[in-house]
Amino acid sequence: MKSTLSAGAAAANVSFALSRGLSTDEIEKVTGVSCFELLKPEARSPEDMMPNILALLAEKFPGQPFALEMAQATPFSYFGGLADGARFADDLRAAIGVFVKNSVIIADQLEISFSESASGAWLTSRHPMDHIDDGRSHEVGMGLVTRLFSDFLGVSDCLECVTFKHKPNCDVSHYTEYFGVPVEFNAPDMALYFRPEKLSAKIKYANISLFNYVTAHLSVIKKQINVSNEPREFSLLKRVAEENALGGVFSAASVAAAANMSLRTAQRVTAAQGTSIQELIENVRELRAKELLGDKCNDISAIALLLGYSDERAFRRAFERWTGQSPSDYRSTNKNQ
Protein backbone atom coordinates (compact mmCIF):
# COMPACT_ATOMS: atom_id res chain seq x y z
CA MET A 1 0.00 0.00 0.00
CA LYS A 2 1.77 3.12 -1.24
CA SER A 3 1.32 6.45 0.54
CA THR A 4 0.18 9.37 -1.59
CA LEU A 5 0.33 13.15 -1.88
CA SER A 6 -2.40 15.57 -2.96
CA ALA A 7 -2.54 16.53 -6.63
CA GLY A 8 -2.18 20.20 -5.68
CA ALA A 9 1.01 19.60 -3.69
CA ALA A 10 2.49 17.43 -6.43
CA ALA A 11 1.71 19.98 -9.17
CA ALA A 12 3.16 22.82 -7.10
CA ASN A 13 6.35 20.87 -6.47
CA VAL A 14 6.85 19.89 -10.11
CA SER A 15 6.04 23.40 -11.37
CA PHE A 16 8.51 24.97 -8.95
CA ALA A 17 11.22 22.45 -9.87
CA LEU A 18 10.73 23.21 -13.57
CA SER A 19 10.88 26.95 -12.89
CA ARG A 20 14.17 26.38 -11.08
CA GLY A 21 15.64 24.72 -14.14
CA LEU A 22 15.19 21.01 -13.48
CA SER A 23 14.41 19.05 -16.62
CA THR A 24 11.48 16.66 -16.96
CA ASP A 25 14.00 13.82 -17.32
CA GLU A 26 15.63 14.75 -14.00
CA ILE A 27 12.26 14.90 -12.26
CA GLU A 28 11.14 11.59 -13.72
CA LYS A 29 14.42 9.93 -12.80
CA VAL A 30 14.31 11.01 -9.15
CA THR A 31 10.57 10.29 -8.66
CA GLY A 32 10.16 7.24 -10.89
CA VAL A 33 6.99 8.82 -12.32
CA SER A 34 6.45 10.80 -15.52
CA CYS A 35 5.74 14.51 -15.20
CA PHE A 36 2.54 13.91 -17.15
CA GLU A 37 1.31 11.61 -14.37
CA LEU A 38 2.52 13.94 -11.61
CA LEU A 39 0.62 16.87 -13.11
CA LYS A 40 -2.72 15.10 -13.56
CA PRO A 41 -5.28 17.33 -11.79
CA GLU A 42 -7.12 14.54 -9.94
CA ALA A 43 -4.34 11.99 -9.42
CA ARG A 44 -2.53 11.52 -6.12
CA SER A 45 1.21 11.03 -6.51
CA PRO A 46 3.66 8.89 -4.53
CA GLU A 47 4.29 10.68 -1.26
CA ASP A 48 8.09 10.51 -1.55
CA MET A 49 8.10 12.46 -4.82
CA MET A 50 8.19 15.84 -3.06
CA PRO A 51 11.12 15.18 -0.70
CA ASN A 52 13.03 13.50 -3.54
CA ILE A 53 12.61 16.55 -5.78
CA LEU A 54 13.54 18.95 -2.97
CA ALA A 55 16.61 16.84 -2.17
CA LEU A 56 17.65 17.14 -5.83
CA LEU A 57 17.15 20.91 -5.70
CA ALA A 58 19.31 20.98 -2.56
CA GLU A 59 22.13 19.31 -4.49
CA LYS A 60 21.91 21.85 -7.27
CA PHE A 61 21.36 24.94 -5.10
CA PRO A 62 23.15 24.32 -1.78
CA GLY A 63 22.53 26.92 0.90
CA GLN A 64 19.77 28.68 -1.03
CA PRO A 65 16.35 29.35 0.56
CA PHE A 66 14.41 27.73 -2.27
CA ALA A 67 11.96 25.94 0.08
CA LEU A 68 10.87 29.30 1.48
CA GLU A 69 10.69 30.70 -2.06
CA MET A 70 8.39 27.84 -2.99
CA ALA A 71 6.22 28.55 0.08
CA GLN A 72 5.97 32.18 -0.99
CA ALA A 73 4.94 31.37 -4.57
CA THR A 74 2.82 28.22 -4.21
CA PRO A 75 -0.97 28.52 -4.65
CA PHE A 76 -3.18 27.37 -1.80
CA SER A 77 -4.52 24.54 -3.96
CA TYR A 78 -1.47 22.76 -2.51
CA PHE A 79 -3.69 21.92 0.47
CA GLY A 80 -6.24 20.00 -1.59
CA GLY A 81 -9.28 22.04 -0.53
CA LEU A 82 -8.35 22.65 3.11
CA ALA A 83 -7.71 26.34 2.45
CA ASP A 84 -11.34 26.77 1.38
CA GLY A 85 -12.56 25.13 4.57
CA ALA A 86 -10.32 27.36 6.67
CA ARG A 87 -11.44 30.48 4.79
CA PHE A 88 -15.06 30.09 5.91
CA ALA A 89 -14.26 29.13 9.53
CA ASP A 90 -15.48 31.38 12.30
CA ASP A 91 -12.08 32.03 13.87
CA LEU A 92 -8.42 31.01 13.67
CA ARG A 93 -8.90 28.13 16.12
CA ALA A 94 -11.61 26.61 13.91
CA ALA A 95 -9.45 27.16 10.79
CA ILE A 96 -6.57 25.29 12.44
CA GLY A 97 -9.02 22.50 13.25
CA VAL A 98 -9.68 21.99 9.53
CA PHE A 99 -6.01 21.13 9.00
CA VAL A 100 -5.79 18.90 12.06
CA LYS A 101 -8.87 16.90 11.08
CA ASN A 102 -8.04 16.58 7.38
CA SER A 103 -4.25 16.29 7.16
CA VAL A 104 -4.54 13.01 5.22
CA ILE A 105 -5.89 15.02 2.28
CA ILE A 106 -2.50 16.75 1.93
CA ALA A 107 -0.45 13.59 2.46
CA ASP A 108 -1.37 10.14 3.77
CA GLN A 109 1.38 9.98 6.39
CA LEU A 110 1.26 13.61 7.51
CA GLU A 111 0.27 13.98 11.18
CA ILE A 112 -0.90 17.38 12.45
CA SER A 113 -1.94 18.03 16.04
CA PHE A 114 -2.95 21.15 17.95
CA SER A 115 -2.39 21.73 21.66
CA GLU A 116 -3.40 24.45 24.09
CA SER A 117 -2.27 24.97 27.65
CA ALA A 118 -1.83 27.76 30.17
CA SER A 119 1.58 28.45 28.66
CA GLY A 120 0.44 28.79 25.05
CA ALA A 121 -0.82 27.07 21.91
CA TRP A 122 1.03 25.26 19.17
CA LEU A 123 0.44 23.31 15.96
CA THR A 124 2.76 20.32 15.58
CA SER A 125 3.48 18.56 12.30
CA ARG A 126 5.22 15.22 11.70
CA HIS A 127 6.12 13.21 8.63
CA PRO A 128 8.30 10.07 8.41
CA MET A 129 10.05 11.23 5.20
CA ASP A 130 11.62 14.40 6.62
CA HIS A 131 15.06 12.80 6.53
CA ILE A 132 15.01 12.56 2.72
CA ASP A 133 15.15 16.33 2.15
CA ASP A 134 16.41 17.48 5.59
CA GLY A 135 13.01 18.90 6.50
CA ARG A 136 12.56 21.10 3.44
CA SER A 137 9.07 19.73 2.71
CA HIS A 138 8.07 20.92 6.16
CA GLU A 139 9.61 24.31 5.49
CA VAL A 140 7.36 24.59 2.44
CA GLY A 141 4.25 23.43 4.29
CA MET A 142 4.74 25.53 7.41
CA GLY A 143 5.70 28.55 5.36
CA LEU A 144 2.60 28.16 3.23
CA VAL A 145 0.33 27.74 6.28
CA THR A 146 1.77 30.91 7.79
CA ARG A 147 1.10 32.78 4.55
CA LEU A 148 -2.42 31.39 4.43
CA PHE A 149 -3.21 32.65 7.93
CA SER A 150 -1.99 36.18 7.24
CA ASP A 151 -2.74 36.74 3.54
CA PHE A 152 -5.75 34.50 2.92
CA LEU A 153 -7.56 34.47 6.27
CA GLY A 154 -6.60 37.99 7.28
CA VAL A 155 -5.15 37.05 10.70
CA SER A 156 -1.80 38.82 10.86
CA ASP A 157 0.89 38.59 13.55
CA CYS A 158 -0.58 35.37 14.94
CA LEU A 159 2.73 33.58 15.56
CA GLU A 160 5.10 33.78 18.52
CA CYS A 161 7.82 31.51 17.13
CA VAL A 162 8.54 28.63 14.76
CA THR A 163 10.57 25.49 15.49
CA PHE A 164 12.19 22.95 13.17
CA LYS A 165 13.75 19.61 14.10
CA HIS A 166 16.52 19.95 11.52
CA LYS A 167 19.44 22.33 11.23
CA PRO A 168 19.08 25.44 9.03
CA ASN A 169 19.21 24.69 5.32
CA CYS A 170 20.18 28.29 4.52
CA ASP A 171 21.15 31.43 6.42
CA VAL A 172 18.88 31.83 9.47
CA SER A 173 18.08 35.40 8.42
CA HIS A 174 15.97 34.03 5.54
CA TYR A 175 13.76 32.15 8.02
CA THR A 176 13.27 35.07 10.40
CA GLU A 177 12.55 37.39 7.50
CA TYR A 178 9.95 35.01 6.09
CA PHE A 179 8.14 34.12 9.33
CA GLY A 180 8.65 37.47 11.05
CA VAL A 181 9.23 35.76 14.43
CA PRO A 182 12.11 33.89 16.10
CA VAL A 183 12.89 30.55 14.44
CA GLU A 184 14.56 27.74 16.39
CA PHE A 185 16.36 24.72 14.92
CA ASN A 186 17.29 21.27 16.23
CA ALA A 187 14.09 21.51 18.30
CA PRO A 188 12.02 18.53 19.56
CA ASP A 189 9.21 19.22 17.07
CA MET A 190 8.22 20.95 13.86
CA ALA A 191 5.78 23.49 15.26
CA LEU A 192 4.09 26.85 14.89
CA TYR A 193 3.54 28.59 18.23
CA PHE A 194 0.59 31.00 18.38
CA ARG A 195 -0.25 34.12 20.30
CA PRO A 196 -3.17 32.80 22.42
CA GLU A 197 -5.27 35.92 21.94
CA LYS A 198 -5.15 35.45 18.16
CA LEU A 199 -6.90 32.07 18.26
CA SER A 200 -10.26 33.80 18.66
CA ALA A 201 -9.54 36.26 15.85
CA LYS A 202 -12.43 36.27 13.39
CA ILE A 203 -11.84 35.15 9.83
CA LYS A 204 -12.85 37.88 7.40
CA TYR A 205 -14.76 35.44 5.15
CA ALA A 206 -16.47 33.52 8.01
CA ASN A 207 -19.66 31.83 6.80
CA ILE A 208 -21.10 28.91 8.77
CA SER A 209 -23.19 27.55 5.88
CA LEU A 210 -20.25 27.51 3.48
CA PHE A 211 -17.97 26.15 6.22
CA ASN A 212 -20.32 23.22 6.81
CA TYR A 213 -20.58 22.58 3.07
CA VAL A 214 -16.81 22.55 2.52
CA THR A 215 -16.05 20.44 5.59
CA ALA A 216 -18.68 17.89 4.51
CA HIS A 217 -16.99 17.76 1.11
CA LEU A 218 -13.59 17.27 2.77
CA SER A 219 -15.05 14.33 4.72
CA VAL A 220 -16.04 12.70 1.43
CA ILE A 221 -12.53 13.23 0.03
CA LYS A 222 -11.01 11.69 3.16
CA LYS A 223 -13.25 8.66 2.83
CA GLN A 224 -12.29 8.25 -0.83
CA ILE A 225 -8.59 8.44 0.04
CA ASN A 226 -8.98 5.90 2.83
CA VAL A 227 -10.92 3.53 0.59
CA SER A 228 -8.41 3.83 -2.26
CA ASN A 229 -5.59 2.95 0.15
CA GLU A 230 -7.34 -0.05 1.67
CA PRO A 231 -6.64 -3.63 0.59
CA ARG A 232 -9.43 -4.93 -1.66
CA GLU A 233 -10.53 -7.66 0.78
CA PHE A 234 -10.84 -5.17 3.66
CA SER A 235 -12.90 -2.77 1.54
CA LEU A 236 -15.16 -5.68 0.61
CA LEU A 237 -15.76 -6.56 4.26
CA LYS A 238 -16.62 -2.94 5.08
CA ARG A 239 -19.08 -2.75 2.20
CA VAL A 240 -20.70 -6.05 3.14
CA ALA A 241 -21.04 -4.93 6.77
CA GLU A 242 -22.91 -1.84 5.54
CA GLU A 243 -25.15 -3.88 3.23
CA ASN A 244 -25.93 -6.43 5.95
CA ALA A 245 -26.87 -3.63 8.32
CA LEU A 246 -29.54 -2.42 5.89
CA GLY A 247 -31.06 -5.90 6.12
CA GLY A 248 -30.81 -6.03 9.91
CA VAL A 249 -27.97 -8.59 9.94
CA PHE A 250 -25.17 -7.88 12.41
CA SER A 251 -23.11 -11.03 12.95
CA ALA A 252 -19.42 -11.47 12.10
CA ALA A 253 -20.09 -14.87 10.51
CA SER A 254 -22.71 -13.34 8.19
CA VAL A 255 -20.30 -10.60 7.07
CA ALA A 256 -17.58 -13.15 6.30
CA ALA A 257 -19.99 -15.42 4.42
CA ALA A 258 -21.42 -12.57 2.33
CA ALA A 259 -17.84 -11.59 1.40
CA ASN A 260 -17.21 -15.21 0.36
CA MET A 261 -14.53 -15.67 3.02
CA SER A 262 -14.12 -18.02 5.91
CA LEU A 263 -14.54 -16.38 9.31
CA ARG A 264 -10.86 -17.00 10.05
CA THR A 265 -9.77 -15.31 6.82
CA ALA A 266 -12.03 -12.31 7.47
CA GLN A 267 -10.62 -12.01 10.99
CA ARG A 268 -7.09 -12.08 9.59
CA VAL A 269 -7.89 -9.36 7.02
CA THR A 270 -9.41 -7.01 9.60
CA ALA A 271 -6.65 -7.69 12.15
CA ALA A 272 -4.07 -6.64 9.56
CA GLN A 273 -5.80 -3.24 9.48
CA GLY A 274 -5.80 -2.93 13.26
CA THR A 275 -9.48 -3.67 13.73
CA SER A 276 -11.98 -6.56 13.82
CA ILE A 277 -15.16 -7.64 12.06
CA GLN A 278 -17.16 -6.77 15.16
CA GLU A 279 -15.68 -3.27 15.21
CA LEU A 280 -16.68 -2.79 11.55
CA ILE A 281 -20.20 -3.83 12.50
CA GLU A 282 -20.24 -1.46 15.48
CA ASN A 283 -19.07 1.42 13.28
CA VAL A 284 -21.92 0.75 10.87
CA ARG A 285 -24.39 0.50 13.74
CA GLU A 286 -23.26 3.87 15.09
CA LEU A 287 -23.65 5.58 11.71
CA ARG A 288 -27.06 3.99 11.12
CA ALA A 289 -28.18 4.94 14.62
CA LYS A 290 -27.28 8.58 14.05
CA GLU A 291 -29.07 8.59 10.69
CA LEU A 292 -32.22 7.06 12.17
CA LEU A 293 -32.18 9.39 15.18
CA GLY A 294 -32.13 12.31 12.74
CA ASP A 295 -35.78 11.57 11.93
CA LYS A 296 -37.89 12.36 15.00
CA CYS A 297 -40.60 10.05 13.69
CA ASN A 298 -38.36 7.05 14.41
CA ASP A 299 -39.10 5.70 17.88
CA ILE A 300 -35.95 4.89 19.85
CA SER A 301 -37.15 1.43 20.78
CA ALA A 302 -37.84 0.72 17.09
CA ILE A 303 -34.35 1.93 16.18
CA ALA A 304 -32.90 -0.47 18.76
CA LEU A 305 -34.68 -3.40 17.07
CA LEU A 306 -33.62 -2.28 13.58
CA LEU A 307 -29.99 -2.28 14.76
CA GLY A 308 -30.24 -5.79 16.16
CA TYR A 309 -30.48 -5.03 19.88
CA SER A 310 -32.68 -7.11 22.13
CA ASP A 311 -34.16 -4.04 23.81
CA GLU A 312 -33.87 -0.27 24.09
CA ARG A 313 -31.66 -0.48 27.16
CA ALA A 314 -28.95 -2.47 25.34
CA PHE A 315 -29.04 0.04 22.49
CA ARG A 316 -28.79 2.95 24.93
CA ARG A 317 -25.69 1.45 26.58
CA ALA A 318 -24.01 0.95 23.19
CA PHE A 319 -24.89 4.45 22.01
CA GLU A 320 -23.53 6.04 25.18
CA ARG A 321 -20.31 4.06 24.68
CA TRP A 322 -19.98 5.41 21.13
CA THR A 323 -20.86 9.03 21.73
CA GLY A 324 -20.93 9.77 25.45
CA GLN A 325 -24.61 10.74 25.07
CA SER A 326 -27.92 8.95 25.38
CA PRO A 327 -29.90 8.54 22.12
CA SER A 328 -32.48 11.10 23.30
CA ASP A 329 -29.78 13.63 24.28
CA TYR A 330 -28.06 13.14 20.92
CA ARG A 331 -31.33 13.68 19.07
CA SER A 332 -31.99 16.85 21.07
CA THR A 333 -28.54 18.39 20.58
CA ASN A 334 -28.40 17.54 16.87
CA LYS A 335 -31.96 18.37 15.86
CA ASN A 336 -30.87 21.34 13.72
CA GLN A 337 -28.04 19.57 11.88
Tab-separated table of C-alpha atoms in Angstrom, residues 22 29 68 79 102 117 133 136 154-155 161 181 187 203 220 235 260 266 276-277 279 297:
chain	number	residue	atom	x	y	z
A	22	LEU	CA	15.194	21.013	-13.485
A	29	LYS	CA	14.423	9.931	-12.795
A	68	LEU	CA	10.868	29.304	1.479
A	79	PHE	CA	-3.692	21.922	0.470
A	102	ASN	CA	-8.044	16.579	7.381
A	117	SER	CA	-2.267	24.968	27.654
A	133	ASP	CA	15.152	16.334	2.151
A	136	ARG	CA	12.560	21.100	3.440
A	154	GLY	CA	-6.597	37.989	7.285
A	155	VAL	CA	-5.152	37.047	10.697
A	161	CYS	CA	7.823	31.514	17.133
A	181	VAL	CA	9.228	35.761	14.430
A	187	ALA	CA	14.090	21.510	18.297
A	203	ILE	CA	-11.839	35.148	9.827
A	220	VAL	CA	-16.040	12.704	1.427
A	235	SER	CA	-12.904	-2.768	1.540
A	260	ASN	CA	-17.206	-15.210	0.355
A	266	ALA	CA	-12.029	-12.310	7.473
A	276	SER	CA	-11.976	-6.557	13.817
A	277	ILE	CA	-15.155	-7.638	12.059
A	279	GLU	CA	-15.677	-3.274	15.205
A	297	CYS	CA	-40.598	10.049	13.688
